[in-house]
Amino acid sequence: MTDTLSSTEADIPLAEVLRGGRVESLHYGSVAIVDDTGRVVLSLGDTETPVYPRSTTKALQALPLVESGAADHYGLSDQELALACASHGGEPEHTAAARRMLEHTGRDETSLECGVHWPTNAAATRALAASGIEPRALHNNCSGKHAGFICTACAEHLDPTGYIAPDHPVMRRVTQTLAEMTGVPHTDANRGTDGCSIPTYAIPLRALALAFARFGTGKTLSADRSASADRLRKAVAAAPFMVSGTGGFDTLVMQELGTKAFTKIGAEGVLIASLPQSGLGIAIKCHDGALRGAEAAMASLLQCFGGTELAASPILQSLTRKELRNWNGIHVGEIRAASGLNKPR
Amino acid sequence: MTDTLSSTEADIPLAEVLRGGRVESLHYGSVAIVDDTGRVVLSLGDTETPVYPRSTTKALQALPLVESGAADHYGLSDQELALACASHGGEPEHTAAARRMLEHTGRDETSLECGVHWPTNAAATRALAASGIEPRALHNNCSGKHAGFICTACAEHLDPTGYIAPDHPVMRRVTQTLAEMTGVPHTDANRGTDGCSIPTYAIPLRALALAFARFGTGKTLSADRSASADRLRKAVAAAPFMVSGTGGFDTLVMQELGTKAFTKIGAEGVLIASLPQSGLGIAIKCHDGALRGAEAAMASLLQCFGGTELAASPILQSLTRKELRNWNGIHVGEIRAASGLNKPR
């Protein structure tokens, strides 16, 4: 396969990990910043070779939940809509919201096809273990997204069984939505399988950034889609804890910034943002798959491209340059965004 | 600071992560393979810029425990000596051995200065949480190394208090041993602080490989040091579970290969090996800090440079190319060593 990720001279430093005043580790990657008309505002590294966006597209995958009328049909709350866009930590608030979503349809967690894993939030895992309870599909970080797929199916009287397959009517609609938002084909040729078993389609970083520029402003979208995107963004801003949970990048950022920035992490170092006020979408791929590299870089880019308010944001400042302390609480180093990123261009 | 890690054209691919037939993520780094006379057998990427070896040097740091006579004085078992060289998982066998080491000196875990963290082994953390017990310093992955330092101090009637400081007599001896084994200075100028609060000194990868070539054969070492290294290698080969624990790279490799290969992981993507039969030491730094990249590369290098038996090793083959399955057990991809590594040179 020719269009596969490879190192190019254009790969750029995203972030560095320091210890004792030295760079101990380095993260390289690519960055695309695109406005809602498709104009490329910044392109660093390779932004055309397709990459898997993984969980960064969850909010796009949740658009059919709103557009189909399922969200209204079941009267989904902001918490529930935010959870449909989430890679949550499996904390009690998260599993409760996923359960409620399923209950709206008269179903329960046995309908979830995402698989089972212990909560990604370490404290939630320990609490679960302490209570003698084995994890269930509700704890899977994708359970809200999957509950959303089930709501979408049930509201239209479709059998949700097998909804994770590319050819299920719900997944076909989700895939069609992704193709429309990103403007690039989503076919068998660029399909991989995600951790939760639904398809993930490799697309250029530039296309991913465009999708989230559009998601942020609604420009070039139909009135219905624009309203649906707006509703999801507002739900996430109203309930940011649902998107990742305690200590999560997206939750930390949106708890402070509300509707001013929408961000979403994905596995293997992918991270997106929408900046509705400036009409920009940002997509980052850390080539080694490390989220810590993408997070520091994104915080820095949000400060640069998000206007004066984001430039002064305390949470973005703390995520741009994160102190590392060891098990005795001693300062040993830091993770910081690469210096080239934090200059306005 | 000029001698700091940076990307060079000579950085080489160590491993790649595939999904749906595409490279999803890539790991770059450097490799040094050196024989016990200091001859460089293979140098890929930058092997001269100092890197922190982190926990890869634990077996070298344990040499004073044997050389000082402390190991004999307390009659330390293979399990206990192996634990002194370990980054263990905090499993019950590990904490029990650390406790026994301290008991030999009439002390207990309150003498440990490594700090407290939950076991790195996920099942051990869940079991601890289920039993309602908070983690203690014994669960710190470095507790065996620290117990070794305390044994070294106590056998010589030194107060172990403050043994983590660079100027404590035990740590001075440890540092002197590292300088002798690697052949490069260990001073304030190249010192950082490790996760467990002892010093870690940035050194060229080539020097790290040399130290482990010597550690493997004893050549160029004093008779006493050679015997001490031999004893530690045999202890680890006899008790490989103590070095990392369930599912750990070092434990998996040495459970199969015994004394034929000594390996040790370190934080931030550093990994070393001794091949006593061929007289080689191998040191890898994955520049982004990912151990998964270093592990796949090391498995491949051990197959290439470890003779016919290692070339045919099932565990090395499985670690060179590791299948990735998702939460439903579906094959989604693999992590594999870069193809350039697995050719004999």
CSV table of N, CA and C in Angstrom, one decimal, chain A residues 59-165:
chain,number,residue,atom,x,y,z
A,59,ALA,N,-18.3,12.7,17.6
A,59,ALA,CA,-19.4,13.7,17.5
A,59,ALA,C,-20.0,13.7,16.1
A,60,LEU,N,-19.2,13.4,15.1
A,60,LEU,CA,-19.8,13.3,13.8
A,60,LEU,C,-20.6,12.0,13.6
A,61,GLN,N,-20.1,11.0,14.3
A,61,GLN,CA,-20.9,9.7,14.3
A,61,GLN,C,-22.2,9.8,15.0
A,62,ALA,N,-22.3,10.9,15.9
A,62,ALA,CA,-23.5,11.1,16.7
A,62,ALA,C,-24.5,12.0,15.9
A,63,LEU,N,-24.1,12.6,14.8
A,63,LEU,CA,-25.1,13.4,14.1
A,63,LEU,C,-26.3,12.7,13.7
A,64,PRO,N,-26.3,11.5,13.2
A,64,PRO,CA,-27.5,10.8,12.8
A,64,PRO,C,-28.5,10.6,14.0
A,65,LEU,N,-27.9,10.5,15.2
A,65,LEU,CA,-28.8,10.3,16.4
A,65,LEU,C,-29.7,11.5,16.5
A,66,VAL,N,-29.2,12.7,16.2
A,66,VAL,CA,-30.0,13.9,16.3
A,66,VAL,C,-30.8,14.1,15.0
A,67,GLU,N,-30.1,14.0,13.9
A,67,GLU,CA,-30.8,14.3,12.6
A,67,GLU,C,-32.0,13.3,12.3
A,68,SER,N,-31.8,12.1,12.8
A,68,SER,CA,-32.9,11.1,12.6
A,68,SER,C,-34.1,11.4,13.4
A,69,GLY,N,-34.0,12.3,14.4
A,69,GLY,CA,-35.1,12.5,15.3
A,69,GLY,C,-35.1,11.6,16.5
A,70,ALA,N,-34.1,10.7,16.6
A,70,ALA,CA,-34.1,9.8,17.7
A,70,ALA,C,-33.8,10.5,19.0
A,71,ALA,N,-33.0,11.5,19.0
A,71,ALA,CA,-32.7,12.2,20.2
A,71,ALA,C,-33.9,12.9,20.8
A,72,ASP,N,-34.7,13.5,19.9
A,72,ASP,CA,-36.0,14.1,20.3
A,72,ASP,C,-37.0,13.1,20.7
A,73,HIS,N,-37.1,12.0,20.0
A,73,HIS,CA,-38.0,10.9,20.2
A,73,HIS,C,-37.8,10.4,21.7
A,74,TYR,N,-36.6,10.3,22.1
A,74,TYR,CA,-36.3,9.7,23.4
A,74,TYR,C,-36.0,10.8,24.4
A,75,GLY,N,-36.1,12.1,24.0
A,75,GLY,CA,-35.9,13.2,24.9
A,75,GLY,C,-34.5,13.1,25.6
A,76,LEU,N,-33.5,12.8,24.8
A,76,LEU,CA,-32.1,12.7,25.3
A,76,LEU,C,-31.7,14.0,26.0
A,77,SER,N,-31.1,13.9,27.1
A,77,SER,CA,-30.5,15.0,27.9
A,77,SER,C,-29.2,15.4,27.3
A,78,ASP,N,-28.7,16.6,27.8
A,78,ASP,CA,-27.3,17.0,27.4
A,78,ASP,C,-26.3,16.0,27.8
A,79,GLN,N,-26.5,15.4,29.0
A,79,GLN,CA,-25.6,14.4,29.5
A,79,GLN,C,-25.5,13.2,28.5
A,80,GLU,N,-26.7,12.8,28.1
A,80,GLU,CA,-26.7,11.6,27.2
A,80,GLU,C,-26.2,11.9,25.8
A,81,LEU,N,-26.5,13.1,25.3
A,81,LEU,CA,-25.9,13.5,24.0
A,81,LEU,C,-24.4,13.6,24.1
A,82,ALA,N,-23.9,14.2,25.2
A,82,ALA,CA,-22.5,14.3,25.4
A,82,ALA,C,-21.8,12.9,25.5
A,83,LEU,N,-22.5,12.0,26.1
A,83,LEU,CA,-21.9,10.7,26.3
A,83,LEU,C,-21.9,10.0,24.9
A,84,ALA,N,-22.8,10.3,24.0
A,84,ALA,CA,-22.7,9.7,22.7
A,84,ALA,C,-21.5,10.2,21.9
A,85,CYS,N,-20.9,11.3,22.3
A,85,CYS,CA,-19.7,11.8,21.7
A,85,CYS,C,-18.4,11.5,22.5
A,86,ALA,N,-18.5,10.6,23.4
A,86,ALA,CA,-17.5,10.4,24.5
A,86,ALA,C,-16.6,9.2,24.3
A,87,SER,N,-15.4,9.4,24.8
A,87,SER,CA,-14.5,8.2,25.2
A,87,SER,C,-14.4,8.4,26.7
A,88,HIS,N,-15.4,7.9,27.4
A,88,HIS,CA,-15.5,8.2,28.8
A,88,HIS,C,-14.7,7.2,29.7
A,89,GLY,N,-14.6,7.6,30.9
A,89,GLY,CA,-13.7,6.9,31.8
A,89,GLY,C,-14.3,5.7,32.5
A,90,GLY,N,-15.6,5.4,32.2
A,90,GLY,CA,-16.3,4.3,32.9
A,90,GLY,C,-16.6,4.7,34.4
A,91,GLU,N,-16.7,5.9,34.7
A,91,GLU,CA,-17.0,6.4,36.0
A,91,GLU,C,-18.5,6.2,36.2
A,92,PRO,N,-19.0,6.2,37.4
A,92,PRO,CA,-20.4,5.9,37.7
A,92,PRO,C,-21.4,6.8,36.9
A,93,GLU,N,-21.1,8.1,36.8
A,93,GLU,CA,-21.9,9.0,36.0
A,93,GLU,C,-22.0,8.6,34.5
A,94,HIS,N,-20.9,8.0,34.0
A,94,HIS,CA,-20.9,7.6,32.6
A,94,HIS,C,-21.7,6.4,32.4
A,95,THR,N,-21.5,5.4,33.2
A,95,THR,CA,-22.3,4.1,33.0
A,95,THR,C,-23.8,4.4,33.3
A,96,ALA,N,-24.1,5.2,34.2
A,96,ALA,CA,-25.5,5.5,34.5
A,96,ALA,C,-26.2,6.2,33.3
A,97,ALA,N,-25.5,7.1,32.7
A,97,ALA,CA,-26.0,7.8,31.5
A,97,ALA,C,-26.2,6.8,30.3
A,98,ALA,N,-25.2,5.9,30.1
A,98,ALA,CA,-25.3,4.9,29.1
A,98,ALA,C,-26.5,4.0,29.3
A,99,ARG,N,-26.7,3.6,30.6
A,99,ARG,CA,-27.8,2.7,30.9
A,99,ARG,C,-29.1,3.4,30.6
A,100,ARG,N,-29.2,4.7,31.0
A,100,ARG,CA,-30.5,5.5,30.7
A,100,ARG,C,-30.8,5.5,29.2
A,101,MET,N,-29.7,5.8,28.4
A,101,MET,CA,-30.0,5.8,27.0
A,101,MET,C,-30.6,4.5,26.5
A,102,LEU,N,-30.1,3.4,27.0
A,102,LEU,CA,-30.6,2.1,26.5
A,102,LEU,C,-32.0,1.9,27.1
A,103,GLU,N,-32.2,2.4,28.3
A,103,GLU,CA,-33.6,2.2,28.9
A,103,GLU,C,-34.7,2.9,28.1
A,104,HIS,N,-34.3,4.1,27.5
A,104,HIS,CA,-35.2,4.8,26.7
A,104,HIS,C,-35.8,3.9,25.6
A,105,THR,N,-35.0,3.0,25.1
A,105,THR,CA,-35.4,2.1,24.0
A,105,THR,C,-36.0,0.8,24.5
A,106,GLY,N,-36.1,0.7,25.8
A,106,GLY,CA,-36.6,-0.6,26.3
A,106,GLY,C,-35.6,-1.7,26.4
A,107,ARG,N,-34.3,-1.3,26.1
A,107,ARG,CA,-33.2,-2.3,26.1
A,107,ARG,C,-32.3,-2.1,27.3
A,108,ASP,N,-31.3,-3.0,27.3
A,108,ASP,CA,-30.3,-2.9,28.3
A,108,ASP,C,-28.9,-3.1,27.7
A,109,GLU,N,-27.9,-3.3,28.6
A,109,GLU,CA,-26.5,-3.3,28.1
A,109,GLU,C,-26.2,-4.6,27.3
A,110,THR,N,-27.1,-5.6,27.3
A,110,THR,CA,-26.9,-6.8,26.5
A,110,THR,C,-27.0,-6.5,25.0
A,111,SER,N,-27.6,-5.3,24.7
A,111,SER,CA,-27.6,-4.9,23.3
A,111,SER,C,-26.3,-4.3,22.8
A,112,LEU,N,-25.4,-3.9,23.7
A,112,LEU,CA,-24.2,-3.2,23.4
A,112,LEU,C,-23.2,-4.2,22.7
A,113,GLU,N,-22.6,-3.9,21.6
A,113,GLU,CA,-21.7,-4.7,20.9
A,113,GLU,C,-20.3,-4.2,20.9
A,114,CYS,N,-19.9,-3.4,21.9
A,114,CYS,CA,-18.6,-2.7,21.9
A,114,CYS,C,-17.6,-3.6,22.6
A,115,GLY,N,-18.0,-4.6,23.3
A,115,GLY,CA,-17.0,-5.4,24.1
A,115,GLY,C,-16.8,-4.8,25.5
A,116,VAL,N,-16.1,-5.5,26.3
A,116,VAL,CA,-16.0,-5.2,27.7
A,116,VAL,C,-14.5,-4.9,28.0
A,117,HIS,N,-14.3,-3.8,28.8
A,117,HIS,CA,-13.0,-3.6,29.4
A,117,HIS,C,-13.2,-2.9,30.7
A,118,TRP,N,-12.2,-3.0,31.5
A,118,TRP,CA,-12.2,-2.3,32.8
A,118,TRP,C,-12.2,-0.8,32.5
A,119,PRO,N,-12.7,0.1,33.4
A,119,PRO,CA,-12.8,1.5,33.1
A,119,PRO,C,-11.4,2.1,32.8
A,120,THR,N,-11.3,3.0,31.9
A,120,THR,CA,-10.0,3.6,31.6
A,120,THR,C,-9.6,4.6,32.8
A,121,ASN,N,-10.6,5.0,33.5
A,121,ASN,CA,-10.3,5.8,34.7
A,121,ASN,C,-9.8,4.9,35.8
A,122,ALA,N,-8.6,5.1,36.3
A,122,ALA,CA,-8.0,4.1,37.2
A,122,ALA,C,-8.7,4.1,38.5
A,123,ALA,N,-9.2,5.2,39.0
A,123,ALA,CA,-9.9,5.2,40.3
A,123,ALA,C,-11.3,4.4,40.1
A,124,ALA,N,-11.9,4.6,38.9
A,124,ALA,CA,-13.1,3.9,38.7
A,124,ALA,C,-12.9,2.3,38.7
A,125,THR,N,-11.8,1.9,38.1
A,125,THR,CA,-11.4,0.5,38.0
A,125,THR,C,-11.3,0.0,39.5
A,126,ARG,N,-10.5,0.8,40.3
A,126,ARG,CA,-10.3,0.3,41.6
A,126,ARG,C,-11.6,0.2,42.5
A,127,ALA,N,-12.5,1.2,42.2
A,127,ALA,CA,-13.7,1.2,42.9
A,127,ALA,C,-14.6,0.0,42.5
A,128,LEU,N,-14.6,-0.3,41.3
A,128,LEU,CA,-15.3,-1.4,40.8
A,128,LEU,C,-14.8,-2.7,41.4
A,129,ALA,N,-13.4,-2.9,41.3
A,129,ALA,CA,-12.8,-4.1,41.9
A,129,ALA,C,-13.1,-4.2,43.4
A,130,ALA,N,-13.1,-3.0,44.1
A,130,ALA,CA,-13.4,-3.0,45.5
A,130,ALA,C,-14.8,-3.5,45.8
A,131,SER,N,-15.7,-3.2,44.9
A,131,SER,CA,-17.1,-3.6,45.1
A,131,SER,C,-17.4,-5.0,44.6
A,132,GLY,N,-16.3,-5.7,44.1
A,132,GLY,CA,-16.5,-7.1,43.7
A,132,GLY,C,-17.3,-7.2,42.4
A,133,ILE,N,-17.4,-6.2,41.6
A,133,ILE,CA,-18.2,-6.2,40.4
A,133,ILE,C,-17.2,-6.3,39.2
A,134,GLU,N,-17.5,-7.2,38.3
A,134,GLU,CA,-16.8,-7.4,37.1
A,134,GLU,C,-17.2,-6.3,36.1
A,135,PRO,N,-16.3,-5.8,35.3
A,135,PRO,CA,-16.8,-4.7,34.3
A,135,PRO,C,-17.7,-5.3,33.3
A,136,ARG,N,-18.6,-4.4,32.8
A,136,ARG,CA,-19.5,-4.9,31.7
A,136,ARG,C,-19.4,-3.9,30.5
A,137,ALA,N,-20.2,-4.2,29.5
A,137,ALA,CA,-20.1,-3.3,28.3
A,137,ALA,C,-20.3,-1.9,28.6
A,138,LEU,N,-21.1,-1.6,29.6
A,138,LEU,CA,-21.4,-0.2,30.0
A,138,LEU,C,-20.1,0.6,30.3
A,139,HIS,N,-19.1,-0.2,30.9
A,139,HIS,CA,-17.8,0.5,31.2
A,139,HIS,C,-16.9,0.7,30.0
A,140,ASN,N,-17.2,0.1,28.9
A,140,ASN,CA,-16.4,0.4,27.7
A,140,ASN,C,-16.4,1.9,27.4
A,141,ASN,N,-15.3,2.5,27.1
A,141,ASN,CA,-15.3,3.9,26.9
A,141,ASN,C,-16.2,4.4,25.8
A,142,CYS,N,-16.6,3.5,24.9
A,142,CYS,CA,-17.4,3.8,23.8
A,142,CYS,C,-18.9,3.4,24.0
A,143,SER,N,-19.3,3.1,25.2
A,143,SER,CA,-20.7,2.6,25.5
A,143,SER,C,-21.7,3.7,25.1
A,144,GLY,N,-21.4,5.0,25.3
A,144,GLY,CA,-22.3,6.0,25.0
A,144,GLY,C,-22.6,6.2,23.5
A,145,LYS,N,-21.5,6.1,22.8
A,145,LYS,CA,-21.6,6.1,21.3
A,145,LYS,C,-22.5,4.9,20.8
A,146,HIS,N,-22.2,3.8,21.4
A,146,HIS,CA,-22.9,2.6,21.0
A,146,HIS,C,-24.4,2.7,21.4
A,147,ALA,N,-24.6,3.2,22.6
A,147,ALA,CA,-26.0,3.4,23.0
A,147,ALA,C,-26.7,4.4,22.0
A,148,GLY,N,-26.0,5.3,21.6
A,148,GLY,CA,-26.5,6.3,20.6
A,148,GLY,C,-26.9,5.6,19.3
A,149,PHE,N,-26.1,4.6,18.8
A,149,PHE,CA,-26.4,3.9,17.6
A,149,PHE,C,-27.7,3.1,17.8
A,150,ILE,N,-27.8,2.5,19.0
A,150,ILE,CA,-29.0,1.7,19.3
A,150,ILE,C,-30.3,2.6,19.4
A,151,CYS,N,-30.1,3.8,20.0
A,151,CYS,CA,-31.3,4.7,20.0
A,151,CYS,C,-31.6,5.1,18.5
A,152,THR,N,-30.7,5.3,17.7
A,152,THR,CA,-30.9,5.7,16.3
A,152,THR,C,-31.7,4.5,15.6
A,153,ALA,N,-31.3,3.3,15.8
A,153,ALA,CA,-31.9,2.2,15.2
A,153,ALA,C,-33.4,2.0,15.7
A,154,CYS,N,-33.5,2.0,17.0
A,154,CYS,CA,-34.8,1.7,17.6
A,154,CYS,C,-35.9,2.8,17.3
A,155,ALA,N,-35.4,4.1,17.3
A,155,ALA,CA,-36.4,5.1,17.0
A,155,ALA,C,-37.0,5.0,15.6
A,156,GLU,N,-36.2,4.3,14.7
A,156,GLU,CA,-36.7,4.1,13.4
A,156,GLU,C,-37.3,2.6,13.2
A,157,HIS,N,-37.5,2.0,14.3
A,157,HIS,CA,-38.0,0.6,14.3
A,157,HIS,C,-37.1,-0.4,13.5
A,158,LEU,N,-35.8,-0.1,13.5
A,158,LEU,CA,-34.8,-1.0,12.9
A,158,LEU,C,-34.3,-1.9,14.0
A,159,ASP,N,-34.0,-3.2,13.7
A,159,ASP,CA,-33.4,-4.1,14.6
A,159,ASP,C,-31.9,-3.6,14.8
A,160,PRO,N,-31.5,-3.2,16.1
A,160,PRO,CA,-30.1,-2.8,16.2
A,160,PRO,C,-29.1,-3.9,16.1
A,161,THR,N,-29.5,-5.1,16.2
A,161,THR,CA,-28.6,-6.3,16.2
A,161,THR,C,-27.6,-6.1,15.0
A,162,GLY,N,-26.3,-6.2,15.3
A,162,GLY,CA,-25.3,-6.2,14.3
A,162,GLY,C,-25.0,-4.7,13.8
A,163,TYR,N,-25.4,-3.8,14.7
A,163,TYR,CA,-25.2,-2.3,14.3
A,163,TYR,C,-23.7,-2.0,14.1
A,164,ILE,N,-22.8,-2.8,14.6
A,164,ILE,CA,-21.4,-2.5,14.4
A,164,ILE,C,-20.8,-2.8,13.0
A,165,ALA,N,-21.6,-3.5,12.2
A,165,ALA,CA,-21.2,-4.0,10.9
A,165,ALA,C,-21.3,-2.8,9.9
